[in-house]
PDB file of C-alpha atoms and ligand atoms in Angstrom:
ATOM      1  CA  UNK A1357      25.147  15.364   7.160  1.00 49.00           C
ATOM      2  CA  UNK A1358      21.749  16.002   8.673  1.00 59.00           C
ATOM      3  CA  UNK A1359      21.871  16.216  12.397  1.00 75.00           C
ATOM      4  CA  UNK A1360      19.334  13.892  13.944  1.00 92.00           C
ATOM      5  CA  UNK A1361      19.391  15.917  17.198  1.00 97.00           C
ATOM      6  CA  UNK A1362      18.312  19.500  16.685  1.00 98.00           C
ATOM      7  CA  UNK A1363      19.982  22.505  18.346  1.00 97.00           C
ATOM      8  CA  UNK A1364      17.994  25.010  20.437  1.00 97.00           C
ATOM      9  CA  UNK A1365      17.976  27.509  17.592  1.00 98.00           C
ATOM     10  CA  UNK A1366      16.768  24.856  15.125  1.00 98.00           C
ATOM     11  CA  UNK A1367      14.032  23.803  17.551  1.00 98.00           C
ATOM     12  CA  UNK A1368      12.854  27.396  17.763  1.00 98.00           C
ATOM     13  CA  UNK A1369      12.508  27.584  13.994  1.00 98.00           C
ATOM     14  CA  UNK A1370      10.838  24.162  13.822  1.00 98.00           C
ATOM     15  CA  UNK A1371       8.237  25.298  16.380  1.00 98.00           C
ATOM     16  CA  UNK A1372       7.413  28.199  14.096  1.00 98.00           C
ATOM     17  CA  UNK A1373       7.231  26.032  10.959  1.00 98.00           C
ATOM     18  CA  UNK A1374       5.052  23.461  12.712  1.00 99.00           C
ATOM     19  CA  UNK A1375       2.661  26.115  14.014  1.00 98.00           C
ATOM     20  CA  UNK A1376       2.377  27.638  10.584  1.00 98.00           C
ATOM     21  CA  UNK A1377       1.517  24.302   8.936  1.00 99.00           C
ATOM     22  CA  UNK A1378      -1.140  23.718  11.623  1.00 99.00           C
ATOM     23  CA  UNK A1379      -2.621  27.163  10.988  1.00 99.00           C
ATOM     24  CA  UNK A1380      -3.161  26.272   7.332  1.00 99.00           C
ATOM     25  CA  UNK A1381      -5.311  23.283   8.403  1.00 98.00           C
ATOM     26  CA  UNK A1382      -7.247  25.519  10.821  1.00 98.00           C
ATOM     27  CA  UNK A1383      -7.777  28.143   8.115  1.00 98.00           C
ATOM     28  CA  UNK A1384      -9.007  25.712   5.425  1.00 98.00           C
ATOM     29  CA  UNK A1385     -11.645  23.992   7.584  1.00 98.00           C
ATOM     30  CA  UNK A1386     -14.531  26.299   6.648  1.00 98.00           C
ATOM     31  CA  UNK A1387     -13.950  25.793   2.912  1.00 98.00           C
ATOM     32  CA  UNK A1388     -14.201  22.008   3.064  1.00 98.00           C
ATOM     33  CA  UNK A1389     -17.759  21.631   1.786  1.00 97.00           C
ATOM     34  CA  UNK A1390     -19.786  19.834  -0.877  1.00 97.00           C
ATOM     35  CA  UNK A1391     -19.405  21.187  -4.447  1.00 96.00           C
ATOM     36  CA  UNK A1392     -16.033  22.907  -3.986  1.00 98.00           C
ATOM     37  CA  UNK A1393     -13.298  21.479  -6.225  1.00 98.00           C
ATOM     38  CA  UNK A1394      -9.894  20.468  -4.898  1.00 98.00           C
ATOM     39  CA  UNK A1395      -7.957  22.872  -7.143  1.00 98.00           C
ATOM     40  CA  UNK A1396      -9.723  25.779  -5.406  1.00 98.00           C
ATOM     41  CA  UNK A1397      -8.740  24.369  -1.988  1.00 99.00           C
ATOM     42  CA  UNK A1398      -5.165  24.138  -3.257  1.00 99.00           C
ATOM     43  CA  UNK A1399      -5.256  27.769  -4.417  1.00 99.00           C
ATOM     44  CA  UNK A1400      -6.647  29.056  -1.103  1.00 99.00           C
ATOM     45  CA  UNK A1401      -3.919  27.208   0.836  1.00 99.00           C
ATOM     46  CA  UNK A1402      -1.193  28.282  -1.571  1.00 99.00           C
ATOM     47  CA  UNK A1403      -2.145  31.960  -1.340  1.00 99.00           C
ATOM     48  CA  UNK A1404      -2.425  31.799   2.459  1.00 99.00           C
ATOM     49  CA  UNK A1405       1.006  30.143   2.807  1.00 99.00           C
ATOM     50  CA  UNK A1406       2.741  32.483   0.368  1.00 98.00           C
ATOM     51  CA  UNK A1407       1.011  35.839   0.928  1.00 98.00           C
ATOM     52  CA  UNK A1408      -0.167  35.701   4.519  1.00 98.00           C
ATOM     53  CA  UNK A1409       2.562  33.569   6.095  1.00 98.00           C
ATOM     54  CA  UNK A1410       5.447  34.500   3.757  1.00 98.00           C
ATOM     55  CA  UNK A1411       6.344  30.837   3.588  1.00 98.00           C
ATOM     56  CA  UNK A1412       6.911  28.265   0.837  1.00 98.00           C
ATOM     57  CA  UNK A1413       4.544  25.363   0.043  1.00 98.00           C
ATOM     58  CA  UNK A1414       6.935  22.408   0.326  1.00 98.00           C
ATOM     59  CA  UNK A1415       5.031  19.999  -1.913  1.00 98.00           C
ATOM     60  CA  UNK A1416       5.061  22.280  -4.961  1.00 98.00           C
ATOM     61  CA  UNK A1417       7.766  20.958  -7.277  1.00 98.00           C
ATOM     62  CA  UNK A1418       8.909  18.336  -4.759  1.00 98.00           C
ATOM     63  CA  UNK A1419      10.182  15.553  -7.062  1.00 98.00           C
ATOM     64  CA  UNK A1420       7.955  17.210  -9.653  1.00 98.00           C
ATOM     65  CA  UNK A1421       4.712  17.211  -7.614  1.00 98.00           C
ATOM     66  CA  UNK A1422       2.527  19.735  -9.504  1.00 98.00           C
ATOM     67  CA  UNK A1423       0.500  21.347  -6.681  1.00 98.00           C
ATOM     68  CA  UNK A1424       1.057  23.017  -3.309  1.00 99.00           C
ATOM     69  CA  UNK A1425      -0.774  20.516  -1.085  1.00 99.00           C
ATOM     70  CA  UNK A1426      -1.982  16.900  -1.238  1.00 99.00           C
ATOM     71  CA  UNK A1427      -5.719  16.140  -1.130  1.00 99.00           C
ATOM     72  CA  UNK A1428      -6.652  12.477  -0.807  1.00 99.00           C
ATOM     73  CA  UNK A1429     -10.320  11.458  -0.980  1.00 98.00           C
ATOM     74  CA  UNK A1430     -11.940   8.146   0.141  1.00 98.00           C
ATOM     75  CA  UNK A1431      -9.880   5.250  -1.324  1.00 98.00           C
ATOM     76  CA  UNK A1432      -6.935   7.559  -2.075  1.00 99.00           C
ATOM     77  CA  UNK A1433      -4.315   6.742   0.555  1.00 99.00           C
ATOM     78  CA  UNK A1434      -2.009   9.727  -0.029  1.00 98.00           C
ATOM     79  CA  UNK A1435      -0.452  12.153  -2.558  1.00 98.00           C
ATOM     80  CA  UNK A1436      -3.754  13.024  -4.282  1.00 98.00           C
ATOM     81  CA  UNK A1437      -3.250  15.882  -6.777  1.00 99.00           C
ATOM     82  CA  UNK A1438      -5.730  18.767  -6.483  1.00 98.00           C
ATOM     83  CA  UNK A1439      -7.678  19.340  -9.704  1.00 98.00           C
ATOM     84  CA  UNK A1440     -10.652  21.333 -11.019  1.00 98.00           C
ATOM     85  CA  UNK A1441     -12.647  18.243 -11.983  1.00 98.00           C
ATOM     86  CA  UNK A1442     -12.462  16.712  -8.532  1.00 98.00           C
ATOM     87  CA  UNK A1443     -15.421  17.967  -6.519  1.00 98.00           C
ATOM     88  CA  UNK A1444     -16.200  17.170  -2.879  1.00 98.00           C
ATOM     89  CA  UNK A1445     -19.373  15.106  -2.499  1.00 98.00           C
ATOM     90  CA  UNK A1446     -21.612  14.523   0.481  1.00 97.00           C
ATOM     91  CA  UNK A1447     -20.208  11.607   2.512  1.00 97.00           C
ATOM     92  CA  UNK A1448     -16.592  11.883   1.303  1.00 98.00           C
ATOM     93  CA  UNK A1449     -13.694  11.577   3.733  1.00 98.00           C
ATOM     94  CA  UNK A1450     -10.760  13.794   2.806  1.00 98.00           C
ATOM     95  CA  UNK A1451      -7.146  14.006   3.928  1.00 99.00           C
ATOM     96  CA  UNK A1452      -5.426  17.351   3.512  1.00 99.00           C
ATOM     97  CA  UNK A1453      -1.646  17.224   3.888  1.00 99.00           C
ATOM     98  CA  UNK A1454       0.164  20.518   4.379  1.00 99.00           C
ATOM     99  CA  UNK A1455       3.923  20.901   4.279  1.00 99.00           C
ATOM    100  CA  UNK A1456       5.628  24.298   4.387  1.00 98.00           C
ATOM    101  CA  UNK A1457       9.093  25.839   4.599  1.00 99.00           C
ATOM    102  CA  UNK A1458       9.726  28.890   6.801  1.00 98.00           C
ATOM    103  CA  UNK A1459      13.204  30.233   7.564  1.00 98.00           C
ATOM    104  CA  UNK A1460      14.548  27.161   5.708  1.00 98.00           C
ATOM    105  CA  UNK A1461      12.846  24.722   8.122  1.00 98.00           C
ATOM    106  CA  UNK A1462       9.966  22.370   7.303  1.00 98.00           C
ATOM    107  CA  UNK A1463       6.645  21.683   9.012  1.00 98.00           C
ATOM    108  CA  UNK A1464       4.415  18.777   7.898  1.00 99.00           C
ATOM    109  CA  UNK A1465       0.926  17.826   9.092  1.00 99.00           C
ATOM    110  CA  UNK A1466      -2.315  16.300   7.852  1.00 99.00           C
ATOM    111  CA  UNK A1467      -5.790  15.461   9.049  1.00 98.00           C
ATOM    112  CA  UNK A1468      -9.134  14.085   7.870  1.00 98.00           C
ATOM    113  CA  UNK A1469     -12.220  16.174   7.072  1.00 98.00           C
ATOM    114  CA  UNK A1470     -15.792  14.973   6.552  1.00 98.00           C
ATOM    115  CA  UNK A1471     -17.971  16.291   3.743  1.00 98.00           C
ATOM    116  CA  UNK A1472     -21.455  16.455   5.259  1.00 96.00           C
ATOM    117  CA  UNK A1473     -22.341  13.387   7.282  1.00 95.00           C
ATOM    118  CA  UNK A1474     -19.914  10.451   7.063  1.00 95.00           C
ATOM    119  CA  UNK A1475     -20.979   6.792   7.218  1.00 97.00           C
ATOM    120  CA  UNK A1476     -20.496   4.875  10.469  1.00 98.00           C
ATOM    121  CA  UNK A1477     -17.545   3.039   8.898  1.00 98.00           C
ATOM    122  CA  UNK A1478     -15.875   6.263   7.649  1.00 98.00           C
ATOM    123  CA  UNK A1479     -16.186   7.846  11.049  1.00 98.00           C
ATOM    124  CA  UNK A1480     -14.790   4.825  12.853  1.00 98.00           C
ATOM    125  CA  UNK A1481     -11.886   4.526  10.387  1.00 99.00           C
ATOM    126  CA  UNK A1482     -10.884   8.166  10.896  1.00 98.00           C
ATOM    127  CA  UNK A1483     -11.250   7.835  14.671  1.00 98.00           C
ATOM    128  CA  UNK A1484      -9.042   4.730  14.765  1.00 99.00           C
ATOM    129  CA  UNK A1485      -6.424   6.433  12.559  1.00 99.00           C
ATOM    130  CA  UNK A1486      -6.330   9.502  14.816  1.00 98.00           C
ATOM    131  CA  UNK A1487      -6.365   7.452  18.020  1.00 98.00           C
ATOM    132  CA  UNK A1488      -3.506   5.259  16.749  1.00 98.00           C
ATOM    133  CA  UNK A1489      -1.441   8.415  16.173  1.00 98.00           C
ATOM    134  CA  UNK A1490      -2.363   9.897  19.568  1.00 98.00           C
ATOM    135  CA  UNK A1491      -1.671   6.621  21.378  1.00 98.00           C
ATOM    136  CA  UNK A1492       1.794   6.403  19.841  1.00 98.00           C
ATOM    137  CA  UNK A1493       2.585  10.052  20.640  1.00 98.00           C
ATOM    138  CA  UNK A1494       1.579   9.511  24.264  1.00 98.00           C
ATOM    139  CA  UNK A1495       4.237   6.799  24.546  1.00 97.00           C
ATOM    140  CA  UNK A1496       7.156   8.819  23.167  1.00 98.00           C
ATOM    141  CA  UNK A1497      10.023   9.820  25.470  1.00 97.00           C
ATOM    142  CA  UNK A1498      13.819   9.634  25.492  1.00 97.00           C
ATOM    143  CA  UNK A1499      15.100   6.080  25.909  1.00 97.00           C
ATOM    144  CA  UNK A1500      12.213   4.468  24.085  1.00 96.00           C
ATOM    145  CA  UNK A1501      13.162   2.181  21.191  1.00 97.00           C
ATOM    146  CA  UNK A1502      11.938   3.654  17.895  1.00 97.00           C
ATOM    147  CA  UNK A1503      10.142   0.470  16.787  1.00 97.00           C
ATOM    148  CA  UNK A1504       7.675   0.846  19.706  1.00 97.00           C
ATOM    149  CA  UNK A1505       5.908   3.649  17.839  1.00 98.00           C
ATOM    150  CA  UNK A1506       5.040   1.294  14.980  1.00 98.00           C
ATOM    151  CA  UNK A1507       4.220  -1.530  17.359  1.00 98.00           C
ATOM    152  CA  UNK A1508       1.667   0.579  19.244  1.00 98.00           C
ATOM    153  CA  UNK A1509       0.035   1.797  16.028  1.00 98.00           C
ATOM    154  CA  UNK A1510      -0.110  -1.654  14.422  1.00 98.00           C
ATOM    155  CA  UNK A1511      -1.497  -3.377  17.527  1.00 98.00           C
ATOM    156  CA  UNK A1512      -4.213  -0.772  17.972  1.00 98.00           C
ATOM    157  CA  UNK A1513      -5.232  -0.795  14.301  1.00 98.00           C
ATOM    158  CA  UNK A1514      -5.318  -4.608  14.105  1.00 98.00           C
ATOM    159  CA  UNK A1515      -7.390  -4.787  17.269  1.00 98.00           C
ATOM    160  CA  UNK A1516      -9.926  -2.614  15.460  1.00 98.00           C
ATOM    161  CA  UNK A1517      -9.890  -4.840  12.351  1.00 98.00           C
ATOM    162  CA  UNK A1518      -8.284  -2.274  10.056  1.00 99.00           C
ATOM    163  CA  UNK A1519      -4.875  -2.447   8.374  1.00 98.00           C
ATOM    164  CA  UNK A1520      -1.682  -0.340   8.292  1.00 98.00           C
ATOM    165  CA  UNK A1521      -0.130   0.721   4.966  1.00 98.00           C
ATOM    166  CA  UNK A1522       3.518  -0.408   4.942  1.00 98.00           C
ATOM    167  CA  UNK A1523       4.865   1.455   1.893  1.00 98.00           C
ATOM    168  CA  UNK A1524       4.910   4.941   3.462  1.00 98.00           C
ATOM    169  CA  UNK A1525       6.586   6.023   6.685  1.00 97.00           C
ATOM    170  CA  UNK A1526       6.991   8.983   8.975  1.00 98.00           C
ATOM    171  CA  UNK A1527      10.346  10.722   8.726  1.00 98.00           C
ATOM    172  CA  UNK A1528      12.869  12.943  10.387  1.00 98.00           C
ATOM    173  CA  UNK A1529      12.312  16.558   9.343  1.00 98.00           C
ATOM    174  CA  UNK A1530      14.286  19.776   9.666  1.00 98.00           C
ATOM    175  CA  UNK A1531      16.142  21.626   6.933  1.00 97.00           C
ATOM    176  CA  UNK A1532      15.061  18.757   4.715  1.00 98.00           C
ATOM    177  CA  UNK A1533      11.519  17.572   4.046  1.00 98.00           C
ATOM    178  CA  UNK A1534      12.462  13.921   4.607  1.00 98.00           C
ATOM    179  CA  UNK A1535      15.441  12.995   6.787  1.00 96.00           C
ATOM    180  CA  UNK A1536      16.604  10.063   8.860  1.00 94.00           C
ATOM    181  CA  UNK A1537      15.172   8.261  10.756  1.00 95.00           C
ATOM    182  CA  UNK A1538      12.344   6.407   9.010  1.00 96.00           C
ATOM    183  CA  UNK A1539       9.350   6.038  11.306  1.00 97.00           C
ATOM    184  CA  UNK A1540       7.553   2.796  10.435  1.00 97.00           C
ATOM    185  CA  UNK A1541       3.902   2.467  11.440  1.00 98.00           C
ATOM    186  CA  UNK A1542       4.222  -1.251  12.109  1.00 98.00           C
ATOM    187  CA  UNK A1543       6.504  -3.264  14.383  1.00 95.00           C
ATOM    188  CA  UNK A1544       9.961  -3.941  12.974  1.00 93.00           C
ATOM    189  CA  UNK A1545      12.774  -4.475  15.427  1.00 88.00           C
ATOM    190  CA  UNK A1546      15.432  -3.868  12.773  1.00 87.00           C
ATOM    191  CA  UNK A1547      14.241  -0.258  12.751  1.00 78.00           C
ATOM    192  CA  UNK A1548      15.769   0.167  16.147  1.00 82.00           C
ATOM    193  CA  UNK A1549      17.440   3.296  17.341  1.00 93.00           C
ATOM    194  CA  UNK A1550      16.749   4.838  20.750  1.00 96.00           C
ATOM    195  CA  UNK A1551      14.749   8.057  20.935  1.00 97.00           C
ATOM    196  CA  UNK A1552      16.679  11.037  22.267  1.00 97.00           C
ATOM    197  CA  UNK A1553      15.731  14.498  23.430  1.00 98.00           C
ATOM    198  CA  UNK A1554      15.941  16.955  20.534  1.00 98.00           C
ATOM    199  CA  UNK A1555      14.879  14.575  17.758  1.00 98.00           C
ATOM    200  CA  UNK A1556      12.158  15.923  15.471  1.00 98.00           C
ATOM    201  CA  UNK A1557      10.157  13.631  13.215  1.00 98.00           C
ATOM    202  CA  UNK A1558       6.681  12.989  11.831  1.00 98.00           C
ATOM    203  CA  UNK A1559       4.311  10.166  12.701  1.00 99.00           C
ATOM    204  CA  UNK A1560       1.717   9.722   9.955  1.00 99.00           C
ATOM    205  CA  UNK A1561      -0.075   6.360   9.903  1.00 99.00           C
ATOM    206  CA  UNK A1562      -2.196   5.509   6.848  1.00 99.00           C
ATOM    207  CA  UNK A1563      -4.983   3.136   7.849  1.00 99.00           C
ATOM    208  CA  UNK A1564      -7.153   1.129   5.437  1.00 99.00           C
ATOM    209  CA  UNK A1565     -10.641  -0.232   6.101  1.00 98.00           C
ATOM    210  CA  UNK A1566      -9.763  -3.316   4.013  1.00 98.00           C
ATOM    211  CA  UNK A1567      -6.436  -4.803   2.948  1.00 98.00           C
ATOM    212  CA  UNK A1568      -3.141  -2.948   3.440  1.00 98.00           C
ATOM    213  CA  UNK A1569      -2.009  -3.142  -0.217  1.00 98.00           C
ATOM    214  CA  UNK A1570      -1.845   0.018  -2.327  1.00 98.00           C
ATOM    215  CA  UNK A1571      -1.351   0.889  -6.012  1.00 98.00           C
ATOM    216  CA  UNK A1572      -0.043   3.976  -7.783  1.00 98.00           C
ATOM    217  CA  UNK A1573      -2.205   5.592 -10.466  1.00 98.00           C
ATOM    218  CA  UNK A1574      -0.972   6.512 -13.970  1.00 98.00           C
ATOM    219  CA  UNK A1575      -0.318  10.099 -12.908  1.00 98.00           C
ATOM    220  CA  UNK A1576       2.671   8.728 -10.979  1.00 98.00           C
ATOM    221  CA  UNK A1577       1.494  10.222  -7.664  1.00 98.00           C
ATOM    222  CA  UNK A1578      -1.994   9.240  -6.546  1.00 98.00           C
ATOM    223  CA  UNK A1579      -1.841   6.205  -4.259  1.00 99.00           C
ATOM    224  CA  UNK A1580      -5.056   4.202  -3.825  1.00 98.00           C
ATOM    225  CA  UNK A1581      -6.021   1.103  -1.869  1.00 99.00           C
ATOM    226  CA  UNK A1582      -5.809  -1.953  -4.124  1.00 98.00           C
ATOM    227  CA  UNK A1583      -9.196  -3.250  -2.948  1.00 98.00           C
ATOM    228  CA  UNK A1584     -10.851   0.229  -3.227  1.00 98.00           C
ATOM    229  CA  UNK A1585     -11.527   0.295   0.503  1.00 98.00           C
ATOM    230  CA  UNK A1586     -11.468   3.622   2.361  1.00 98.00           C
ATOM    231  CA  UNK A1587      -8.215   4.978   3.789  1.00 99.00           C
ATOM    232  CA  UNK A1588      -7.526   7.570   6.500  1.00 99.00           C
ATOM    233  CA  UNK A1589      -4.392   9.365   7.713  1.00 99.00           C
ATOM    234  CA  UNK A1590      -3.371  11.835  10.407  1.00 99.00           C
ATOM    235  CA  UNK A1591       0.120  13.350  10.619  1.00 99.00           C
ATOM    236  CA  UNK A1592       1.973  15.375  13.223  1.00 99.00           C
ATOM    237  CA  UNK A1593       5.514  16.715  13.453  1.00 99.00           C
ATOM    238  CA  UNK A1594       6.825  16.143  16.993  1.00 98.00           C
ATOM    239  CA  UNK A1595       9.838  17.054  19.128  1.00 98.00           C
ATOM    240  CA  UNK A1596      11.172  14.559  21.674  1.00 98.00           C
ATOM    241  CA  UNK A1597      11.481  16.456  24.989  1.00 98.00           C
ATOM    242  CA  UNK A1598      12.984  15.544  28.354  1.00 97.00           C
ATOM    243  CA  UNK A1599       9.865  13.745  29.620  1.00 95.00           C
ATOM    244  CA  UNK A1600       7.765  13.126  26.514  1.00 98.00           C
ATOM    245  CA  UNK A1601       7.117  15.035  23.322  1.00 98.00           C
ATOM    246  CA  UNK A1602       5.773  18.337  22.049  1.00 98.00           C
ATOM    247  CA  UNK A1603       3.356  18.316  19.117  1.00 99.00           C
ATOM    248  CA  UNK A1604       4.805  21.050  16.911  1.00 98.00           C
ATOM    249  CA  UNK A1605       1.845  20.947  14.494  1.00 99.00           C
ATOM    250  CA  UNK A1606      -0.830  20.990  17.211  1.00 98.00           C
ATOM    251  CA  UNK A1607      -4.144  22.646  16.204  1.00 98.00           C
ATOM    252  CA  UNK A1608      -6.434  24.592  18.503  1.00 97.00           C
ATOM    253  CA  UNK A1609      -9.374  22.195  18.280  1.00 94.00           C
ATOM    254  CA  UNK A1610      -7.454  19.009  19.114  1.00 98.00           C
ATOM    255  CA  UNK A1611      -8.464  16.862  22.073  1.00 96.00           C
ATOM    256  CA  UNK A1612      -4.843  15.904  22.844  1.00 98.00           C
ATOM    257  CA  UNK A1613      -2.489  18.262  24.729  1.00 98.00           C
ATOM    258  CA  UNK A1614       0.334  19.905  22.721  1.00 98.00           C
ATOM    259  CA  UNK A1615       2.791  18.975  25.482  1.00 98.00           C
ATOM    260  CA  UNK A1616       2.787  15.305  26.408  1.00 98.00           C
ATOM    261  CA  UNK A1617       4.419  14.036  29.579  1.00 96.00           C
ATOM    262  CA  UNK A1618       4.975  10.309  29.681  1.00 88.00           C
ATOM    263  CA  UNK A1619       5.454   9.044  33.221  1.00 77.00           C
ATOM    264  CA  UNK A1620       5.574   5.305  32.424  1.00 66.00           C
TER     265      UNK A1620
HETATM  266  N1  MF3 B 290       3.472  15.530   2.995  1.00 82.84           N
HETATM  267  C1  MF3 B 290       3.902  14.215   2.592  1.00 82.84           C
HETATM  268  C2  MF3 B 290       4.565  13.598   3.822  1.00 82.84           C
HETATM  269  O1  MF3 B 290       3.919  13.565   4.825  1.00 82.84           O
HETATM  270  C3  MF3 B 290       4.797  14.243   1.414  1.00 82.84           C
HETATM  271  C4  MF3 B 290       4.114  14.703   0.183  1.00 82.84           C
HETATM  272  S1  MF3 B 290       5.227  14.743  -1.075  1.00 82.84           S
HETATM  273  C5  MF3 B 290       4.357  15.314  -2.367  1.00 82.84           C
HETATM  274  O2  MF3 B 290       5.675  13.201   3.888  1.00 82.84           O
HETATM  275  F1  MF3 B 290       5.229  15.516  -3.290  1.00 82.84           F
HETATM  276  F2  MF3 B 290       3.441  14.419  -2.711  1.00 82.84           F
HETATM  277  F3  MF3 B 290       3.765  16.413  -2.064  1.00 82.84           F
HETATM  278 CO1   CO B 291       5.375  13.643   6.327  1.00 82.84          CO
HETATM  279 CO1   CO B 292       2.671  15.291   5.077  1.00 82.84          CO
END
């Protein structure tokens, strides 16, 4: 059985795994430019994870996924497969999702990058996706019902006239990539456990500019919006602490604090 509450020694390892995943996103930033293909981005991340960090890329071979990271461009919602023929173009919005294993423990994080100058809509979509994640993280503390996370995200996204993808959730994480509990990004009171100190899970809302429906491509992995509208996602792995939460995958350039104290 997977323990939903982590021990001190597990938390220590999860802090290291989270930091490492975040460092991959920091490292790759300068390579995200027009004309580079996504296979090359995959290779740079793979080599950095394996050679520099002595860690394992968690996506590689996961249920048969063929590459080390996911790269999802424009109307791709998630699980895009890096490939030589896919070349970043001016104006693209790109999600890079990094998951690694270090000392048998997983870290999982993703963020959006802009290729050149994004459109007003692209920028706003990414901002709303990130803000919905941040807003939900700022509310987390022991005693809070789990469904509140999804409620906060859904309300904020709807208020901004975008939509939340329902097919994919955040997840508990530890010695397994995906563990209990499921973290829905929309309100559902059946999904109702109470948050406790020592829980570690991801929050990773996928937000569409148009309708929430998605479809899977013939490759069996790539998920796109059904209406071809743009999609954006941000993901963090977090630890519930005594008074709030710690963002285990926090990156240096983020505007949110890595240690959140929730006084409400
Ligand atoms: N990183 C994704 C998540 O956030 C999972 C990707 S699975 C893969 O849960 F096989 F597509 F890599
Ligand atoms: Co995840
Ligand atoms: Co991920």
